[in-house]
Amino acid sequence: MAHVEVTTYGYRVTFDSKVESENAGQLQANLRRIIRPREGGFGMLIDLRKTRSFTAEAQELIKQTILICRDAGMGRQSLILHSAIAALQVRRMVKETGIAPLIRNFNAATLPDWEPAAIAWIVDGVEPEELEEPA
């Protein structure tokens, strides 16, 4: 399941398990309902620490969701990762949707205090010092 929280910078999405087509579809429906365009756009923090992988069907739904968010005004995003497999899958989805310049990955395993850096990227465009991928 994915939980969506409205924040001062935009939205925070937290996945609490493997991403399958059912929960990816629920996320897409929730974001379609919740997202409202903001002047200057909005940022997103995507917490994938509990996600180890995405099914093939879920990857397609997530790519569609990324495009929906982009078209609604999504700007910078921070991805919080812990799994090497999920990191590889995310990298491919990001590349295929063309939003790579707006994303920074944070490895929760090597950067335990990731949240301030992730939010600084979203809000102010501050480049993170730690860009290492999960092992």
CSV table of N, CA and C in Angstrom, one decimal:
chain,number,residue,atom,x,y,z
A,1,MET,N,0.8,-1.2,0.0
A,1,MET,CA,0.0,0.0,0.0
A,1,MET,C,0.9,1.2,0.0
A,2,ALA,N,0.4,2.3,-0.6
A,2,ALA,CA,1.1,3.6,-0.6
A,2,ALA,C,0.2,4.6,0.1
A,3,HIS,N,0.9,5.4,0.9
A,3,HIS,CA,0.2,6.5,1.6
A,3,HIS,C,0.6,7.8,1.1
A,4,VAL,N,-0.4,8.7,0.9
A,4,VAL,CA,-0.1,10.0,0.3
A,4,VAL,C,-0.4,11.1,1.4
A,5,GLU,N,0.5,11.9,1.6
A,5,GLU,CA,0.4,13.0,2.6
A,5,GLU,C,0.6,14.3,1.9
A,6,VAL,N,-0.2,15.3,2.1
A,6,VAL,CA,0.0,16.7,1.6
A,6,VAL,C,0.9,17.4,2.5
A,7,THR,N,1.9,18.0,1.9
A,7,THR,CA,3.0,18.7,2.7
A,7,THR,C,3.1,20.2,2.2
A,8,THR,N,3.9,20.9,2.9
A,8,THR,CA,4.1,22.3,2.5
A,8,THR,C,4.8,22.4,1.2
A,9,TYR,N,5.6,21.4,0.8
A,9,TYR,CA,6.4,21.5,-0.5
A,9,TYR,C,5.6,20.7,-1.6
A,10,GLY,N,4.6,20.0,-1.2
A,10,GLY,CA,3.8,19.2,-2.2
A,10,GLY,C,3.2,18.0,-1.6
A,11,TYR,N,3.8,16.8,-1.9
A,11,TYR,CA,3.3,15.5,-1.5
A,11,TYR,C,4.4,14.6,-1.1
A,12,ARG,N,4.1,13.8,-0.1
A,12,ARG,CA,5.0,12.7,0.4
A,12,ARG,C,4.2,11.4,0.2
A,13,VAL,N,4.9,10.5,-0.6
A,13,VAL,CA,4.3,9.2,-0.8
A,13,VAL,C,5.2,8.2,-0.1
A,14,THR,N,4.6,7.3,0.7
A,14,THR,CA,5.3,6.3,1.4
A,14,THR,C,4.7,4.9,1.0
A,15,PHE,N,5.6,4.1,0.5
A,15,PHE,CA,5.2,2.7,0.2
A,15,PHE,C,5.6,1.8,1.4
A,16,ASP,N,4.7,0.9,1.8
A,16,ASP,CA,5.1,0.1,2.9
A,16,ASP,C,5.3,-1.4,2.6
A,17,SER,N,5.4,-1.7,1.3
A,17,SER,CA,5.7,-3.1,0.9
A,17,SER,C,6.1,-3.1,-0.6
A,18,LYS,N,6.2,-4.3,-1.1
A,18,LYS,CA,6.5,-4.5,-2.5
A,18,LYS,C,5.4,-3.8,-3.3
A,19,VAL,N,5.8,-3.2,-4.4
A,19,VAL,CA,4.8,-2.5,-5.2
A,19,VAL,C,4.3,-3.4,-6.3
A,20,GLU,N,3.0,-3.8,-6.2
A,20,GLU,CA,2.3,-4.6,-7.2
A,20,GLU,C,1.3,-3.8,-7.9
A,21,SER,N,0.7,-4.4,-8.9
A,21,SER,CA,-0.3,-3.6,-9.7
A,21,SER,C,-1.4,-3.0,-8.9
A,22,GLU,N,-1.9,-3.8,-7.9
A,22,GLU,CA,-3.1,-3.3,-7.1
A,22,GLU,C,-2.7,-2.0,-6.4
A,23,ASN,N,-1.6,-2.0,-5.6
A,23,ASN,CA,-1.3,-0.8,-4.9
A,23,ASN,C,-0.8,0.3,-5.7
A,24,ALA,N,-0.2,0.0,-6.9
A,24,ALA,CA,0.2,1.0,-7.8
A,24,ALA,C,-1.0,1.7,-8.4
A,25,GLY,N,-2.0,0.9,-8.7
A,25,GLY,CA,-3.3,1.5,-9.3
A,25,GLY,C,-4.0,2.3,-8.2
A,26,GLN,N,-4.0,1.9,-7.0
A,26,GLN,CA,-4.6,2.7,-5.9
A,26,GLN,C,-3.9,4.0,-5.7
A,27,LEU,N,-2.5,4.0,-5.8
A,27,LEU,CA,-1.8,5.2,-5.7
A,27,LEU,C,-2.1,6.2,-6.8
A,28,GLN,N,-2.2,5.6,-8.1
A,28,GLN,CA,-2.6,6.5,-9.2
A,28,GLN,C,-3.9,7.1,-9.0
A,29,ALA,N,-4.9,6.3,-8.6
A,29,ALA,CA,-6.3,6.9,-8.3
A,29,ALA,C,-6.2,7.9,-7.2
A,30,ASN,N,-5.5,7.7,-6.1
A,30,ASN,CA,-5.4,8.6,-5.0
A,30,ASN,C,-4.8,10.0,-5.5
A,31,LEU,N,-3.7,9.9,-6.2
A,31,LEU,CA,-3.0,11.1,-6.7
A,31,LEU,C,-3.9,11.8,-7.7
A,32,ARG,N,-4.6,11.2,-8.6
A,32,ARG,CA,-5.5,11.9,-9.5
A,32,ARG,C,-6.5,12.7,-8.7
A,33,ARG,N,-7.0,12.1,-7.6
A,33,ARG,CA,-8.0,12.7,-6.8
A,33,ARG,C,-7.4,13.9,-5.9
A,34,ILE,N,-6.2,13.7,-5.4
A,34,ILE,CA,-5.6,14.7,-4.5
A,34,ILE,C,-4.9,15.8,-5.1
A,35,ILE,N,-4.1,15.5,-6.1
A,35,ILE,CA,-3.2,16.5,-6.7
A,35,ILE,C,-3.9,17.7,-7.2
A,36,ARG,N,-3.5,18.9,-6.8
A,36,ARG,CA,-4.0,20.1,-7.3
A,36,ARG,C,-2.8,21.0,-7.8
A,37,PRO,N,-2.9,21.5,-9.0
A,37,PRO,CA,-1.8,22.4,-9.4
A,37,PRO,C,-1.5,23.5,-8.4
A,38,ARG,N,-0.3,23.8,-8.2
A,38,ARG,CA,0.1,24.9,-7.3
A,38,ARG,C,1.0,25.9,-8.2
A,39,GLU,N,0.9,27.2,-7.8
A,39,GLU,CA,1.7,28.2,-8.5
A,39,GLU,C,3.1,27.8,-8.3
A,40,GLY,N,3.9,27.7,-9.3
A,40,GLY,CA,5.3,27.3,-9.2
A,40,GLY,C,5.5,25.8,-9.1
A,41,GLY,N,4.4,25.1,-9.2
A,41,GLY,CA,4.5,23.6,-9.2
A,41,GLY,C,4.6,23.0,-7.8
A,42,PHE,N,4.9,21.8,-7.7
A,42,PHE,CA,5.0,21.1,-6.4
A,42,PHE,C,6.1,20.0,-6.4
A,43,GLY,N,6.6,19.7,-5.3
A,43,GLY,CA,7.6,18.7,-5.2
A,43,GLY,C,7.0,17.4,-4.6
A,44,MET,N,7.8,16.4,-4.7
A,44,MET,CA,7.4,15.1,-4.1
A,44,MET,C,8.6,14.4,-3.4
A,45,LEU,N,8.3,13.8,-2.3
A,45,LEU,CA,9.2,13.0,-1.6
A,45,LEU,C,8.6,11.6,-1.6
A,46,ILE,N,9.4,10.6,-2.3
A,46,ILE,CA,8.9,9.3,-2.4
A,46,ILE,C,9.7,8.4,-1.5
A,47,ASP,N,9.1,7.8,-0.5
A,47,ASP,CA,9.8,7.0,0.5
A,47,ASP,C,9.6,5.5,0.1
A,48,LEU,N,10.7,4.9,-0.5
A,48,LEU,CA,10.7,3.5,-0.9
A,48,LEU,C,11.5,2.6,-0.1
A,49,ARG,N,11.8,3.0,1.2
A,49,ARG,CA,12.7,2.3,2.0
A,49,ARG,C,12.2,0.8,2.3
A,50,LYS,N,10.9,0.6,2.3
A,50,LYS,CA,10.3,-0.7,2.6
A,50,LYS,C,10.0,-1.5,1.3
A,51,THR,N,10.4,-0.9,0.2
A,51,THR,CA,10.1,-1.5,-1.1
A,51,THR,C,11.3,-2.2,-1.6
A,52,ARG,N,11.2,-3.4,-1.9
A,52,ARG,CA,12.4,-4.2,-2.4
A,52,ARG,C,12.3,-4.3,-3.9
A,53,SER,N,11.1,-4.3,-4.5
A,53,SER,CA,11.0,-4.4,-6.0
A,53,SER,C,9.6,-4.0,-6.4
A,54,PHE,N,9.4,-3.9,-7.7
A,54,PHE,CA,8.2,-3.5,-8.4
A,54,PHE,C,7.9,-4.7,-9.4
A,55,THR,N,6.6,-5.1,-9.4
A,55,THR,CA,6.2,-6.1,-10.5
A,55,THR,C,6.2,-5.3,-11.8
A,56,ALA,N,6.3,-6.1,-12.9
A,56,ALA,CA,6.3,-5.5,-14.2
A,56,ALA,C,5.0,-4.6,-14.5
A,57,GLU,N,3.9,-5.2,-14.0
A,57,GLU,CA,2.6,-4.4,-14.2
A,57,GLU,C,2.6,-3.1,-13.4
A,58,ALA,N,3.2,-3.2,-12.2
A,58,ALA,CA,3.2,-2.0,-11.3
A,58,ALA,C,4.2,-1.0,-11.9
A,59,GLN,N,5.2,-1.4,-12.6
A,59,GLN,CA,6.2,-0.4,-13.2
A,59,GLN,C,5.4,0.4,-14.2
A,60,GLU,N,4.6,-0.3,-15.1
A,60,GLU,CA,3.9,0.5,-16.1
A,60,GLU,C,2.9,1.5,-15.5
A,61,LEU,N,2.2,1.1,-14.4
A,61,LEU,CA,1.3,2.0,-13.7
A,61,LEU,C,2.0,3.1,-13.1
A,62,ILE,N,3.2,2.9,-12.5
A,62,ILE,CA,4.0,3.9,-11.9
A,62,ILE,C,4.5,4.9,-12.9
A,63,LYS,N,4.9,4.4,-14.1
A,63,LYS,CA,5.3,5.3,-15.2
A,63,LYS,C,4.1,6.2,-15.6
A,64,GLN,N,2.9,5.6,-15.7
A,64,GLN,CA,1.8,6.5,-16.0
A,64,GLN,C,1.5,7.5,-15.0
A,65,THR,N,1.7,7.1,-13.7
A,65,THR,CA,1.5,8.0,-12.6
A,65,THR,C,2.5,9.1,-12.6
A,66,ILE,N,3.7,8.8,-12.9
A,66,ILE,CA,4.8,9.9,-13.0
A,66,ILE,C,4.4,10.9,-14.1
A,67,LEU,N,3.9,10.4,-15.2
A,67,LEU,CA,3.5,11.4,-16.3
A,67,LEU,C,2.3,12.2,-15.9
A,68,ILE,N,1.3,11.6,-15.1
A,68,ILE,CA,0.2,12.4,-14.6
A,68,ILE,C,0.6,13.5,-13.7
A,69,CYS,N,1.6,13.1,-12.8
A,69,CYS,CA,2.1,14.1,-11.9
A,69,CYS,C,2.9,15.2,-12.6
A,70,ARG,N,3.7,14.8,-13.5
A,70,ARG,CA,4.5,15.8,-14.3
A,70,ARG,C,3.5,16.8,-15.0
A,71,ASP,N,2.5,16.2,-15.6
A,71,ASP,CA,1.5,17.1,-16.3
A,71,ASP,C,0.8,18.0,-15.4
A,72,ALA,N,0.6,17.6,-14.1
A,72,ALA,CA,-0.1,18.5,-13.1
A,72,ALA,C,0.9,19.5,-12.5
A,73,GLY,N,2.2,19.5,-12.9
A,73,GLY,CA,3.1,20.5,-12.4
A,73,GLY,C,4.2,20.0,-11.4
A,74,MET,N,4.4,18.7,-11.4
A,74,MET,CA,5.4,18.2,-10.5
A,74,MET,C,6.8,18.7,-10.9
A,75,GLY,N,7.5,19.2,-9.9
A,75,GLY,CA,8.9,19.6,-10.1
A,75,GLY,C,9.9,18.6,-9.5
A,76,ARG,N,10.7,19.1,-8.6
A,76,ARG,CA,11.8,18.3,-8.1
A,76,ARG,C,11.2,17.2,-7.1
A,77,GLN,N,11.9,16.0,-7.2
A,77,GLN,CA,11.5,14.9,-6.4
A,77,GLN,C,12.7,14.3,-5.7
A,78,SER,N,12.5,13.8,-4.5
A,78,SER,CA,13.5,13.0,-3.8
A,78,SER,C,13.0,11.6,-3.6
A,79,LEU,N,13.9,10.7,-4.0
A,79,LEU,CA,13.5,9.2,-3.9
A,79,LEU,C,14.4,8.7,-2.8
A,80,ILE,N,13.8,8.1,-1.8
A,80,ILE,CA,14.5,7.5,-0.6
A,80,ILE,C,14.5,6.0,-0.9
A,81,LEU,N,15.6,5.4,-1.1
A,81,LEU,CA,15.8,4.0,-1.4
A,81,LEU,C,16.6,3.3,-0.4
A,82,HIS,N,16.4,1.9,-0.4
A,82,HIS,CA,17.2,1.1,0.5
A,82,HIS,C,17.5,-0.2,-0.2
A,83,SER,N,16.9,-0.5,-1.3
A,83,SER,CA,17.1,-1.8,-2.0
A,83,SER,C,17.8,-1.5,-3.4
A,84,ALA,N,18.8,-2.3,-3.7
A,84,ALA,CA,19.5,-2.1,-5.0
A,84,ALA,C,18.6,-2.5,-6.1
A,85,ILE,N,17.7,-3.5,-6.0
A,85,ILE,CA,16.8,-3.9,-7.0
A,85,ILE,C,15.8,-2.8,-7.3
A,86,ALA,N,15.2,-2.3,-6.3
A,86,ALA,CA,14.2,-1.2,-6.4
A,86,ALA,C,14.9,0.0,-7.1
A,87,ALA,N,16.2,0.3,-6.7
A,87,ALA,CA,16.9,1.5,-7.2
A,87,ALA,C,17.1,1.3,-8.7
A,88,LEU,N,17.4,0.1,-9.2
A,88,LEU,CA,17.6,-0.2,-10.6
A,88,LEU,C,16.3,0.0,-11.4
A,89,GLN,N,15.2,-0.5,-10.8
A,89,GLN,CA,13.9,-0.4,-11.4
A,89,GLN,C,13.5,1.0,-11.5
A,90,VAL,N,13.7,1.8,-10.4
A,90,VAL,CA,13.3,3.2,-10.4
A,90,VAL,C,14.1,4.0,-11.4
A,91,ARG,N,15.4,3.7,-11.5
A,91,ARG,CA,16.2,4.4,-12.5
A,91,ARG,C,15.7,4.2,-13.9
A,92,ARG,N,15.3,3.0,-14.2
A,92,ARG,CA,14.8,2.7,-15.5
A,92,ARG,C,13.4,3.4,-15.8
A,93,MET,N,12.5,3.4,-14.8
A,93,MET,CA,11.3,4.1,-14.9
A,93,MET,C,11.5,5.6,-15.1
A,94,VAL,N,12.4,6.2,-14.3
A,94,VAL,CA,12.7,7.6,-14.4
A,94,VAL,C,13.2,8.0,-15.8
A,95,LYS,N,14.1,7.2,-16.3
A,95,LYS,CA,14.7,7.4,-17.6
A,95,LYS,C,13.7,7.3,-18.7
A,96,GLU,N,12.8,6.4,-18.6
A,96,GLU,CA,11.7,6.2,-19.6
A,96,GLU,C,10.7,7.3,-19.6
A,97,THR,N,10.5,8.0,-18.5
A,97,THR,CA,9.5,9.0,-18.4
A,97,THR,C,10.2,10.4,-18.7
A,98,GLY,N,11.5,10.5,-18.7
A,98,GLY,CA,12.2,11.7,-19.0
A,98,GLY,C,12.2,12.7,-17.9
A,99,ILE,N,12.1,12.3,-16.7
A,99,ILE,CA,12.1,13.3,-15.6
A,99,ILE,C,13.4,13.2,-14.7
A,100,ALA,N,14.4,12.5,-15.2
A,100,ALA,CA,15.6,12.3,-14.5
A,100,ALA,C,16.3,13.6,-14.0
A,101,PRO,N,16.3,14.7,-14.7
A,101,PRO,CA,16.9,15.9,-14.2
A,101,PRO,C,16.3,16.4,-12.9
A,102,LEU,N,15.1,16.1,-12.7
A,102,LEU,CA,14.4,16.6,-11.5
A,102,LEU,C,14.5,15.7,-10.3
A,103,ILE,N,15.1,14.6,-10.4
A,103,ILE,CA,15.1,13.6,-9.3
A,103,ILE,C,16.5,13.5,-8.7
A,104,ARG,N,16.5,13.3,-7.4
A,104,ARG,CA,17.7,12.9,-6.7
A,104,ARG,C,17.4,11.7,-5.8
A,105,ASN,N,18.3,10.7,-5.8
A,105,ASN,CA,18.1,9.5,-5.0
A,105,ASN,C,18.9,9.6,-3.7
A,106,PHE,N,18.3,9.1,-2.7
A,106,PHE,CA,19.0,9.1,-1.3
A,106,PHE,C,19.0,7.7,-0.8
A,107,ASN,N,20.2,7.2,-0.5
A,107,ASN,CA,20.4,5.9,0.0
A,107,ASN,C,20.2,5.9,1.5
A,108,ALA,N,19.1,5.4,2.0
A,108,ALA,CA,18.8,5.4,3.4
A,108,ALA,C,19.8,4.5,4.2
A,109,ALA,N,20.4,3.6,3.6
A,109,ALA,CA,21.3,2.7,4.2
A,109,ALA,C,22.6,3.4,4.6
A,110,THR,N,23.0,4.4,3.8
A,110,THR,CA,24.3,5.1,4.0
A,110,THR,C,24.1,6.5,4.4
A,111,LEU,N,22.9,7.0,4.4
A,111,LEU,CA,22.6,8.4,4.8
A,111,LEU,C,21.4,8.3,5.8
A,112,PRO,N,21.6,8.0,7.0
A,112,PRO,CA,20.5,7.8,8.0
A,112,PRO,C,19.7,9.1,8.2
A,113,ASP,N,20.3,10.2,8.0
A,113,ASP,CA,19.6,11.5,8.2
A,113,ASP,C,19.2,12.1,6.9
A,114,TRP,N,18.6,11.3,6.1
A,114,TRP,CA,18.3,11.6,4.7
A,114,TRP,C,17.2,12.7,4.5
A,115,GLU,N,16.3,12.8,5.5
A,115,GLU,CA,15.1,13.7,5.3
A,115,GLU,C,15.4,15.1,5.1
A,116,PRO,N,16.3,15.8,5.9
A,116,PRO,CA,16.5,17.2,5.7
A,116,PRO,C,17.2,17.4,4.3
A,117,ALA,N,18.1,16.6,3.9
A,117,ALA,CA,18.7,16.7,2.6
A,117,ALA,C,17.7,16.5,1.4
A,118,ALA,N,16.8,15.6,1.6
A,118,ALA,CA,15.7,15.3,0.6
A,118,ALA,C,14.8,16.5,0.4
A,119,ILE,N,14.4,17.1,1.6
A,119,ILE,CA,13.5,18.2,1.5
A,119,ILE,C,14.3,19.5,1.0
A,120,ALA,N,15.5,19.6,1.3
A,120,ALA,CA,16.3,20.8,0.8
A,120,ALA,C,16.4,20.7,-0.7
A,121,TRP,N,16.5,19.5,-1.3
A,121,TRP,CA,16.5,19.4,-2.7
A,121,TRP,C,15.2,19.8,-3.3
A,122,ILE,N,14.1,19.3,-2.7
A,122,ILE,CA,12.8,19.6,-3.2
A,122,ILE,C,12.5,21.1,-3.2
A,123,VAL,N,12.7,21.7,-2.0
A,123,VAL,CA,12.3,23.1,-1.8
A,123,VAL,C,13.3,24.1,-2.4
A,124,ASP,N,14.6,23.9,-2.2
A,124,ASP,CA,15.6,24.9,-2.6
A,124,ASP,C,16.5,24.5,-3.7
A,125,GLY,N,16.4,23.2,-4.2
A,125,GLY,CA,17.3,22.7,-5.2
A,125,GLY,C,18.8,22.5,-4.7
A,126,VAL,N,18.9,22.3,-3.4
A,126,VAL,CA,20.2,22.1,-2.8
A,126,VAL,C,20.7,20.6,-3.2
A,127,GLU,N,21.8,20.6,-3.9
A,127,GLU,CA,22.3,19.3,-4.3
A,127,GLU,C,22.7,18.4,-3.1
A,128,PRO,N,22.3,17.2,-3.1
A,128,PRO,CA,22.7,16.3,-2.0
A,128,PRO,C,24.2,15.9,-2.1
A,129,GLU,N,24.8,15.8,-1.0
A,129,GLU,CA,26.2,15.3,-1.0
A,129,GLU,C,26.3,13.8,-1.2
A,130,GLU,N,25.3,13.1,-0.8
A,130,GLU,CA,25.3,11.6,-0.8
A,130,GLU,C,24.4,11.2,-2.0
A,131,LEU,N,24.9,10.7,-3.1
A,131,LEU,CA,24.1,10.2,-4.2
A,131,LEU,C,24.3,8.7,-4.4
A,132,GLU,N,25.0,8.1,-3.5
A,132,GLU,CA,25.3,6.7,-3.7
A,132,GLU,C,24.1,5.8,-3.8
A,133,GLU,N,24.0,4.8,-4.6
A,133,GLU,CA,22.9,3.9,-4.8
A,133,GLU,C,23.0,2.8,-3.7
A,134,PRO,N,21.8,2.2,-3.3
A,134,PRO,CA,21.8,1.1,-2.4
A,134,PRO,C,22.6,-0.1,-3.0
A,135,ALA,N,23.3,-0.8,-2.1
A,135,ALA,CA,24.0,-2.0,-2.5
A,135,ALA,C,23.2,-3.2,-2.5
